[in-house]
């Protein structure tokens, strides 16, 4: 009757009263809005009943169906629905209810708006997202799953609208004090970028990350004060690996030169503050006989970035890479020394090879090849290394290419 009956006004009044009722099993509001979401109703019919619920329930969606209907209305260009969503994301009570499962996934709802071909719908989605990122509820939350979802959304914006996305990075990273969420947002977003888009990676580095680090004087101590989360700093080095894969070798090695001096993992072998039980203290776990194949921590990721230079495209950088590899191979933390075997394996394998198109020209000079061998033999003779079976096994893998 409400959809297309003669007495639609009376039906609206009855449905409105049902929505205002706070009793009943099943709750009448759930049945009404589920039908409204799934049925063939006009936007005006949907909005009129939604407004009844918003007026009755302090502007918040009475159930997940109302939330879905409003997002659909935003997608169809409804003039008021977008403002309603913006009010929701700025309402602490909405956040509490969403986190307890009363509502749907914010990220999936928002992504639909940002993936729209309609410029007006996209702009509405951007307005909602910008408001969300600036909201104190997001900023002060402690690194929950929503933050990682928000980072994926930001990465998507950067890939589709680079100027807009980078501006959001700059704004989020420009706070005087970066919260845990903001640290995760900006570092995870750049690490979520497609590693095949060389031009975009270079743009993000030049217009955001390079300037951010220069603002800290490229000083790792100041960077750690700005980004206390070692997990967030790991993401930056993983971004360096993306750039190395994409052939942005100057940029990648610049980041390694900075983060190779990071305090993570602990140089004394102690547990991190966020890991009091030492679950992820791979140095200590190696000392009791465990082997380690996990890639974790800031300096360990530096090892994996440097591995990408033991290639034809990285050939001209080998002389700069060797001292960095040596620093990692003599690191106080045994877990880092183990992972330093990763670039060493490729360097040892290629040290006496020749260029594919110039069979008389060596891949690297004898002098550099000797330097690589010196590093490996130094690791082998190290008394501390000899006490750690897993580390010696990895050193043995490097020696498999001695010939």
CSV table of C-alpha atoms in Angstrom, one decimal:
chain,number,residue,atom,x,y,z
A,1,UNK,CA,0.0,0.0,0.0
A,2,UNK,CA,2.9,2.4,0.9
A,3,UNK,CA,4.6,1.7,-2.4
A,4,UNK,CA,1.8,2.4,-4.9
A,5,UNK,CA,-1.6,2.2,-3.1
A,6,UNK,CA,-4.3,4.7,-2.9
A,7,UNK,CA,-3.8,5.1,0.9
A,8,UNK,CA,-0.1,5.6,0.8
A,9,UNK,CA,-0.3,8.6,3.2
A,10,UNK,CA,-2.1,6.5,5.8
A,11,UNK,CA,0.3,3.6,5.2
A,12,UNK,CA,3.2,6.0,5.8
A,13,UNK,CA,1.7,7.2,9.1
A,14,UNK,CA,1.2,3.6,10.3
A,15,UNK,CA,4.7,2.5,9.3
A,16,UNK,CA,6.1,5.6,11.0
A,17,UNK,CA,4.4,4.6,14.2
A,18,UNK,CA,5.8,1.1,13.9
A,19,UNK,CA,9.3,2.5,13.5
A,20,UNK,CA,8.9,4.6,16.6
A,21,UNK,CA,7.8,1.5,18.6
A,22,UNK,CA,10.6,0.1,20.8
A,23,UNK,CA,9.0,-3.2,21.5
A,24,UNK,CA,8.2,-6.4,19.6
A,25,UNK,CA,9.9,-9.6,18.4
A,26,UNK,CA,10.9,-9.3,15.7
A,27,UNK,CA,11.4,-5.6,15.9
A,28,UNK,CA,9.0,-4.0,13.4
A,29,UNK,CA,11.7,-1.4,12.3
A,30,UNK,CA,13.9,-4.3,11.2
A,31,UNK,CA,11.2,-5.8,9.1
A,32,UNK,CA,10.2,-2.4,7.6
A,33,UNK,CA,13.7,-1.3,6.6
A,34,UNK,CA,14.7,-4.7,5.3
A,35,UNK,CA,11.7,-4.6,3.0
A,36,UNK,CA,12.5,-1.0,2.1
A,37,UNK,CA,16.1,-1.9,1.2
A,38,UNK,CA,15.2,-4.9,-0.9
A,39,UNK,CA,12.0,-3.7,-2.5
A,40,UNK,CA,11.4,-1.4,-5.5
A,41,UNK,CA,10.7,1.9,-3.7
A,42,UNK,CA,11.5,5.4,-4.9
A,43,UNK,CA,14.3,7.3,-3.2
A,44,UNK,CA,11.7,9.7,-1.8
A,45,UNK,CA,9.8,6.9,-0.2
A,46,UNK,CA,12.9,5.4,1.3
A,47,UNK,CA,14.1,8.8,2.6
A,48,UNK,CA,10.8,9.7,4.2
A,49,UNK,CA,10.8,6.6,6.4
A,50,UNK,CA,14.5,6.9,7.1
A,51,UNK,CA,13.9,10.4,8.3
A,52,UNK,CA,11.3,9.1,10.7
A,53,UNK,CA,13.9,6.8,12.3
A,54,UNK,CA,16.6,9.5,12.3
A,55,UNK,CA,14.3,11.9,14.1
A,56,UNK,CA,13.3,9.3,16.6
A,57,UNK,CA,16.8,7.8,17.3
A,58,UNK,CA,19.0,10.9,17.7
A,59,UNK,CA,20.1,11.0,14.1
A,60,UNK,CA,21.7,7.5,14.2
A,61,UNK,CA,20.6,4.5,12.0
A,62,UNK,CA,18.2,2.3,13.9
A,63,UNK,CA,19.6,-0.8,12.3
A,64,UNK,CA,22.1,-1.9,9.5
A,65,UNK,CA,19.3,-1.7,6.9
A,66,UNK,CA,18.9,2.1,7.5
A,67,UNK,CA,22.6,2.5,7.1
A,68,UNK,CA,22.7,0.6,3.8
A,69,UNK,CA,19.7,2.5,2.5
A,70,UNK,CA,21.3,5.9,3.3
A,71,UNK,CA,24.6,4.9,1.6
A,72,UNK,CA,22.5,3.8,-1.5
A,73,UNK,CA,20.8,7.1,-1.4
A,74,UNK,CA,24.2,8.9,-1.4
A,75,UNK,CA,25.2,6.8,-4.4
A,76,UNK,CA,22.1,7.9,-6.2
A,77,UNK,CA,22.8,11.5,-5.6
A,78,UNK,CA,20.4,12.3,-2.8
A,79,UNK,CA,21.0,15.9,-1.7
A,80,UNK,CA,20.8,15.2,2.1
A,81,UNK,CA,21.9,11.6,2.6
A,82,UNK,CA,25.6,12.5,2.3
A,83,UNK,CA,25.4,15.1,5.1
A,84,UNK,CA,23.8,12.4,7.3
A,85,UNK,CA,26.7,10.0,6.8
A,86,UNK,CA,29.1,12.8,7.6
A,87,UNK,CA,27.3,13.4,10.8
A,88,UNK,CA,27.4,9.7,11.6
A,89,UNK,CA,31.2,9.4,11.3
A,90,UNK,CA,31.6,12.4,13.6
A,91,UNK,CA,29.3,10.9,16.2
A,92,UNK,CA,31.1,8.9,18.9
A,93,UNK,CA,28.0,6.8,19.6
A,94,UNK,CA,27.9,5.7,15.9
A,95,UNK,CA,31.5,4.6,16.3
A,96,UNK,CA,30.7,2.6,19.4
A,97,UNK,CA,27.8,0.9,17.8
A,98,UNK,CA,29.6,0.1,14.7
A,99,UNK,CA,32.5,-1.4,16.6
A,100,UNK,CA,30.1,-3.7,18.5
A,101,UNK,CA,28.6,-5.0,15.2
A,102,UNK,CA,25.4,-3.0,15.1
A,103,UNK,CA,26.2,-1.6,11.7
A,104,UNK,CA,27.9,-2.7,8.5
A,105,UNK,CA,31.5,-2.3,7.3
A,106,UNK,CA,32.3,1.4,6.9
A,107,UNK,CA,35.1,0.7,4.5
A,108,UNK,CA,33.0,-1.3,2.0
A,109,UNK,CA,30.2,1.2,2.1
A,110,UNK,CA,32.6,4.1,1.5
A,111,UNK,CA,34.5,2.3,-1.2
A,112,UNK,CA,31.3,2.0,-3.3
A,113,UNK,CA,31.1,5.8,-3.3
A,114,UNK,CA,34.7,6.3,-4.2
A,115,UNK,CA,34.5,3.8,-7.0
A,116,UNK,CA,31.5,5.6,-8.6
A,117,UNK,CA,31.9,7.0,-12.1
A,118,UNK,CA,29.6,9.8,-11.0
A,119,UNK,CA,31.9,12.8,-10.0
A,120,UNK,CA,29.3,14.1,-7.6
A,121,UNK,CA,29.1,10.8,-5.8
A,122,UNK,CA,32.9,10.5,-5.7
A,123,UNK,CA,33.2,14.0,-4.2
A,124,UNK,CA,30.6,13.1,-1.6
A,125,UNK,CA,32.6,10.0,-0.7
A,126,UNK,CA,35.8,12.1,-0.5
A,127,UNK,CA,34.0,14.6,1.8
A,128,UNK,CA,32.9,11.8,4.1
A,129,UNK,CA,36.4,10.2,4.2
A,130,UNK,CA,38.2,13.4,4.8
A,131,UNK,CA,35.8,14.1,7.7
A,132,UNK,CA,36.4,10.6,9.0
A,133,UNK,CA,40.2,11.0,9.0
A,134,UNK,CA,40.1,14.3,10.9
A,135,UNK,CA,37.6,13.0,13.5
A,136,UNK,CA,39.0,12.6,17.0
A,137,UNK,CA,37.4,9.2,17.2
A,138,UNK,CA,39.6,7.9,14.4
A,139,UNK,CA,42.7,9.8,15.3
A,140,UNK,CA,42.8,8.6,18.9
A,141,UNK,CA,41.8,5.0,18.3
A,142,UNK,CA,44.5,2.5,18.9
A,143,UNK,CA,45.4,0.8,15.7
A,144,UNK,CA,42.3,-1.2,15.1
A,145,UNK,CA,41.3,-3.0,12.0
A,146,UNK,CA,39.4,0.0,10.7
A,147,UNK,CA,42.7,1.8,10.4
A,148,UNK,CA,44.1,-0.8,8.0
A,149,UNK,CA,40.8,-0.5,6.0
A,150,UNK,CA,41.1,3.2,5.9
A,151,UNK,CA,44.7,2.9,4.6
A,152,UNK,CA,43.4,0.7,1.8
A,153,UNK,CA,40.9,3.3,0.9
A,154,UNK,CA,43.5,6.0,0.9
A,155,UNK,CA,45.8,3.8,-1.3
A,156,UNK,CA,42.9,3.5,-3.7
A,157,UNK,CA,42.4,7.2,-3.8
A,158,UNK,CA,46.1,7.7,-4.4
A,159,UNK,CA,46.0,5.3,-7.4
A,160,UNK,CA,42.9,6.8,-9.0
A,161,UNK,CA,43.3,10.5,-8.0
A,162,UNK,CA,47.0,10.9,-7.1
A,163,UNK,CA,46.9,14.6,-6.3
A,164,UNK,CA,44.0,14.2,-4.0
A,165,UNK,CA,45.4,11.2,-2.3
A,166,UNK,CA,48.8,12.7,-1.7
A,167,UNK,CA,47.2,15.8,-0.2
A,168,UNK,CA,45.5,13.5,2.3
A,169,UNK,CA,48.8,11.9,3.1
A,170,UNK,CA,50.4,15.3,3.7
A,171,UNK,CA,47.5,16.4,5.9
A,172,UNK,CA,47.5,13.2,7.9
A,173,UNK,CA,51.2,13.2,8.3
A,174,UNK,CA,51.3,16.9,9.2
A,175,UNK,CA,50.0,16.7,12.7
A,176,UNK,CA,52.5,17.8,15.3
A,177,UNK,CA,52.0,14.5,17.1
A,178,UNK,CA,51.1,11.5,15.1
A,179,UNK,CA,48.8,9.1,16.8
A,180,UNK,CA,49.2,5.3,16.4
A,181,UNK,CA,46.4,5.4,13.9
A,182,UNK,CA,47.9,8.2,11.8
A,183,UNK,CA,51.2,6.4,11.7
A,184,UNK,CA,49.6,3.3,10.5
A,185,UNK,CA,47.4,5.1,8.0
A,186,UNK,CA,50.1,7.0,6.1
A,187,UNK,CA,52.7,4.2,6.1
A,188,UNK,CA,50.3,1.3,5.3
A,189,UNK,CA,48.6,3.4,2.5
A,190,UNK,CA,51.9,3.9,0.6
A,191,UNK,CA,52.8,0.3,1.1
A,192,UNK,CA,49.4,-0.8,-0.3
A,193,UNK,CA,50.2,0.9,-3.7
A,194,UNK,CA,50.7,-1.2,-6.8
A,195,UNK,CA,54.4,-1.9,-7.1
A,196,UNK,CA,54.1,-2.0,-10.9
A,197,UNK,CA,53.2,1.7,-11.2
A,198,UNK,CA,56.7,3.1,-11.2
A,199,UNK,CA,55.6,6.6,-12.0
A,200,UNK,CA,53.1,6.7,-9.1
A,201,UNK,CA,55.6,5.3,-6.6
A,202,UNK,CA,58.1,8.0,-7.6
A,203,UNK,CA,55.5,10.7,-7.2
A,204,UNK,CA,54.5,9.6,-3.8
A,205,UNK,CA,58.1,9.4,-2.7
A,206,UNK,CA,59.0,12.8,-4.1
A,207,UNK,CA,55.9,14.7,-3.0
A,208,UNK,CA,55.3,13.1,0.3
A,209,UNK,CA,57.8,10.6,1.9
A,210,UNK,CA,61.0,12.4,0.9
A,211,UNK,CA,59.7,15.7,2.2
A,212,UNK,CA,58.4,14.0,5.4
A,213,UNK,CA,61.8,12.5,6.1
A,214,UNK,CA,63.7,15.6,5.2
A,215,UNK,CA,61.5,17.5,7.7
A,216,UNK,CA,63.2,15.2,10.3
A,217,UNK,CA,66.6,15.9,8.8
A,218,UNK,CA,66.8,12.3,7.6
A,219,UNK,CA,67.9,11.6,11.1
A,220,UNK,CA,66.6,8.2,12.3
A,221,UNK,CA,66.4,9.4,15.9
A,222,UNK,CA,64.1,12.2,14.9
A,223,UNK,CA,62.1,9.9,12.6
A,224,UNK,CA,61.6,7.5,15.5
A,225,UNK,CA,60.3,10.3,17.6
A,226,UNK,CA,57.9,11.3,14.8
A,227,UNK,CA,56.9,7.7,14.1
A,228,UNK,CA,57.4,5.7,17.4
A,229,UNK,CA,55.7,2.6,16.0
A,230,UNK,CA,58.3,0.2,14.6
A,231,UNK,CA,55.5,-1.5,12.7
A,232,UNK,CA,54.8,1.7,10.8
A,233,UNK,CA,58.5,2.2,10.1
A,234,UNK,CA,58.7,-1.3,8.8
A,235,UNK,CA,56.0,-0.3,6.2
A,236,UNK,CA,58.3,2.5,5.0
A,237,UNK,CA,61.1,0.1,4.3
A,238,UNK,CA,58.7,-2.3,2.6
A,239,UNK,CA,57.8,0.7,0.4
A,240,UNK,CA,61.5,1.0,-0.3
A,241,UNK,CA,61.4,-2.7,-1.5
A,242,UNK,CA,58.5,-1.8,-3.8
A,243,UNK,CA,60.5,1.0,-5.3
A,244,UNK,CA,63.6,-1.2,-5.8
A,245,UNK,CA,61.5,-3.7,-7.6
A,246,UNK,CA,60.1,-0.9,-9.8
A,247,UNK,CA,63.7,0.3,-10.6
A,248,UNK,CA,63.6,3.3,-8.4
A,249,UNK,CA,67.0,2.4,-7.0
A,250,UNK,CA,68.3,5.8,-5.9
A,251,UNK,CA,65.1,6.3,-3.8
A,252,UNK,CA,65.3,2.8,-2.4
A,253,UNK,CA,68.9,2.9,-1.3
A,254,UNK,CA,68.4,6.4,0.2
A,255,UNK,CA,65.7,4.9,2.5
A,256,UNK,CA,68.0,1.9,3.4
A,257,UNK,CA,70.8,4.3,4.4
A,258,UNK,CA,68.4,6.0,6.8
A,259,UNK,CA,66.6,3.0,8.3
A,260,UNK,CA,69.6,0.7,8.5
A,261,UNK,CA,70.3,2.6,11.7
A,262,UNK,CA,66.8,2.1,13.1
A,263,UNK,CA,66.5,0.8,16.7
A,264,UNK,CA,64.3,-2.1,15.7
A,265,UNK,CA,65.0,-4.9,16.4
A,266,UNK,CA,66.7,-4.2,19.7
A,267,UNK,CA,70.4,-4.2,19.4
A,268,UNK,CA,70.7,-5.5,22.9
A,269,UNK,CA,68.4,-8.4,22.2
A,270,UNK,CA,65.7,-7.1,24.6
A,271,UNK,CA,62.0,-7.4,24.0
A,272,UNK,CA,60.1,-4.6,22.3
A,273,UNK,CA,57.7,-2.5,24.4
A,274,UNK,CA,54.8,-3.9,22.5
A,275,UNK,CA,56.1,-7.5,22.9
A,276,UNK,CA,56.8,-7.9,26.7
A,277,UNK,CA,56.8,-11.7,26.5
A,278,UNK,CA,59.2,-11.8,23.6
A,279,UNK,CA,56.9,-13.6,21.3
A,280,UNK,CA,58.5,-11.8,18.3
A,281,UNK,CA,62.0,-11.6,19.7
A,282,UNK,CA,63.6,-13.7,17.1
A,283,UNK,CA,67.1,-13.0,18.4
A,284,UNK,CA,66.4,-14.7,21.7
A,285,UNK,CA,64.5,-17.5,20.0
A,286,UNK,CA,67.5,-18.2,17.8
A,287,UNK,CA,69.7,-18.4,20.8
A,288,UNK,CA,67.6,-21.3,22.2
A,289,UNK,CA,67.8,-23.2,18.9
A,290,UNK,CA,65.0,-22.0,16.7
A,291,UNK,CA,65.4,-21.3,13.0
A,292,UNK,CA,63.7,-18.2,11.6
A,293,UNK,CA,62.3,-17.6,8.2
A,294,UNK,CA,59.9,-14.8,9.1
A,295,UNK,CA,60.5,-11.4,7.6
A,296,UNK,CA,60.0,-8.8,10.4
A,297,UNK,CA,61.5,-5.7,11.9
A,298,UNK,CA,62.9,-2.6,10.3
A,299,UNK,CA,66.5,-3.5,9.8
A,300,UNK,CA,65.6,-7.0,8.5
A,301,UNK,CA,63.5,-5.4,5.8
A,302,UNK,CA,66.6,-3.4,4.8
A,303,UNK,CA,68.2,-6.8,4.0
A,304,UNK,CA,65.4,-7.6,1.6
A,305,UNK,CA,65.6,-4.3,-0.1
A,306,UNK,CA,69.3,-4.7,-0.7
A,307,UNK,CA,68.7,-8.1,-2.2
A,308,UNK,CA,67.0,-6.4,-5.2
A,309,UNK,CA,70.3,-4.7,-6.1
A,310,UNK,CA,72.1,-8.0,-6.9
A,311,UNK,CA,70.6,-7.8,-10.4
A,312,UNK,CA,71.5,-6.3,-13.7
A,313,UNK,CA,69.4,-3.2,-13.0
A,314,UNK,CA,71.2,-2.8,-9.6
A,315,UNK,CA,74.7,-3.5,-10.9
A,316,UNK,CA,75.8,0.2,-10.8
A,317,UNK,CA,74.9,0.3,-7.1
A,318,UNK,CA,76.8,-2.8,-6.0
A,319,UNK,CA,79.7,-0.7,-4.6
A,320,UNK,CA,77.3,1.3,-2.5
A,321,UNK,CA,75.4,-1.8,-1.4
A,322,UNK,CA,78.4,-3.7,-0.1
A,323,UNK,CA,79.1,-1.5,3.0
A,324,UNK,CA,75.4,-1.6,3.9
A,325,UNK,CA,75.3,-5.4,3.6
A,326,UNK,CA,78.4,-5.6,5.8
A,327,UNK,CA,76.8,-3.4,8.4
A,328,UNK,CA,73.8,-5.8,8.5
A,329,UNK,CA,76.0,-8.9,8.5
A,330,UNK,CA,77.8,-7.6,11.6
A,331,UNK,CA,74.6,-6.3,13.3
A,332,UNK,CA,74.5,-6.9,17.1
A,333,UNK,CA,71.1,-8.8,16.6
A,334,UNK,CA,71.5,-12.3,15.4
A,335,UNK,CA,68.2,-12.2,13.6
A,336,UNK,CA,69.4,-9.4,11.4
A,337,UNK,CA,72.7,-11.2,10.8
A,338,UNK,CA,70.7,-14.3,9.6
A,339,UNK,CA,68.6,-12.2,7.2
A,340,UNK,CA,71.7,-10.5,5.9
A,341,UNK,CA,72.4,-13.8,4.3
A,342,UNK,CA,69.6,-13.1,1.9
A,343,UNK,CA,71.4,-10.4,-0.2
A,344,UNK,CA,74.7,-12.2,0.3
A,345,UNK,CA,73.4,-15.4,-1.4
A,346,UNK,CA,72.6,-13.4,-4.6
A,347,UNK,CA,75.8,-11.4,-4.4
A,348,UNK,CA,77.9,-14.5,-4.0
A,349,UNK,CA,76.1,-16.3,-6.8
A,350,UNK,CA,76.6,-13.4,-9.2
A,351,UNK,CA,80.1,-12.2,-8.2
A,352,UNK,CA,82.0,-14.1,-10.9
A,353,UNK,CA,79.3,-14.0,-13.6
A,354,UNK,CA,79.5,-12.0,-16.8
A,355,UNK,CA,77.0,-9.8,-18.6
A,356,UNK,CA,74.6,-11.6,-20.8
A,357,UNK,CA,75.2,-9.4,-23.8
A,358,UNK,CA,78.9,-8.9,-23.2
A,359,UNK,CA,80.4,-12.2,-22.3
A,360,UNK,CA,83.9,-10.8,-21.7
A,361,UNK,CA,82.7,-8.2,-19.2
A,362,UNK,CA,82.3,-9.2,-15.5
A,363,UNK,CA,79.1,-8.4,-13.6
A,364,UNK,CA,81.3,-6.9,-10.9
A,365,UNK,CA,85.0,-6.3,-10.4
A,366,UNK,CA,87.4,-8.7,-8.7
A,367,UNK,CA,87.9,-6.2,-5.9
A,368,UNK,CA,84.1,-6.0,-5.1
A,369,UNK,CA,83.9,-9.8,-5.4
A,370,UNK,CA,86.7,-10.1,-2.8
A,371,UNK,CA,84.9,-7.7,-0.5
A,372,UNK,CA,81.8,-9.9,-0.6
A,373,UNK,CA,83.8,-13.0,0.2
A,374,UNK,CA,85.5,-11.2,3.1
A,375,UNK,CA,82.1,-10.4,4.6
A,376,UNK,CA,81.0,-14.0,4.3
A,377,UNK,CA,84.2,-15.4,5.8
A,378,UNK,CA,84.0,-12.9,8.6
A,379,UNK,CA,80.5,-14.2,9.4
A,380,UNK,CA,81.8,-17.8,9.4
A,381,UNK,CA,84.7,-17.1,11.7
A,382,UNK,CA,82.6,-15.0,14.2
A,383,UNK,CA,82.6,-16.8,17.6
A,384,UNK,CA,79.1,-15.5,18.4
A,385,UNK,CA,77.7,-16.8,15.1
A,386,UNK,CA,79.3,-20.2,15.7
A,387,UNK,CA,77.1,-20.5,18.9
A,388,UNK,CA,73.9,-20.2,16.9
A,389,UNK,CA,73.1,-23.3,14.7
A,390,UNK,CA,70.3,-21.7,12.7
A,391,UNK,CA,72.6,-18.8,11.8
A,392,UNK,CA,75.4,-21.1,10.8
A,393,UNK,CA,73.0,-23.0,8.5
A,394,UNK,CA,72.1,-19.8,6.7
A,395,UNK,CA,75.8,-18.9,6.4
A,396,UNK,CA,76.3,-22.4,5.0
A,397,UNK,CA,73.7,-21.6,2.3
A,398,UNK,CA,75.8,-18.6,1.2
A,399,UNK,CA,78.9,-20.8,1.0
A,400,UNK,CA,77.2,-23.1,-1.4
A,401,UNK,CA,78.0,-20.5,-4.0
A,402,UNK,CA,81.7,-20.3,-3.2
A,403,UNK,CA,83.7,-21.6,-6.2
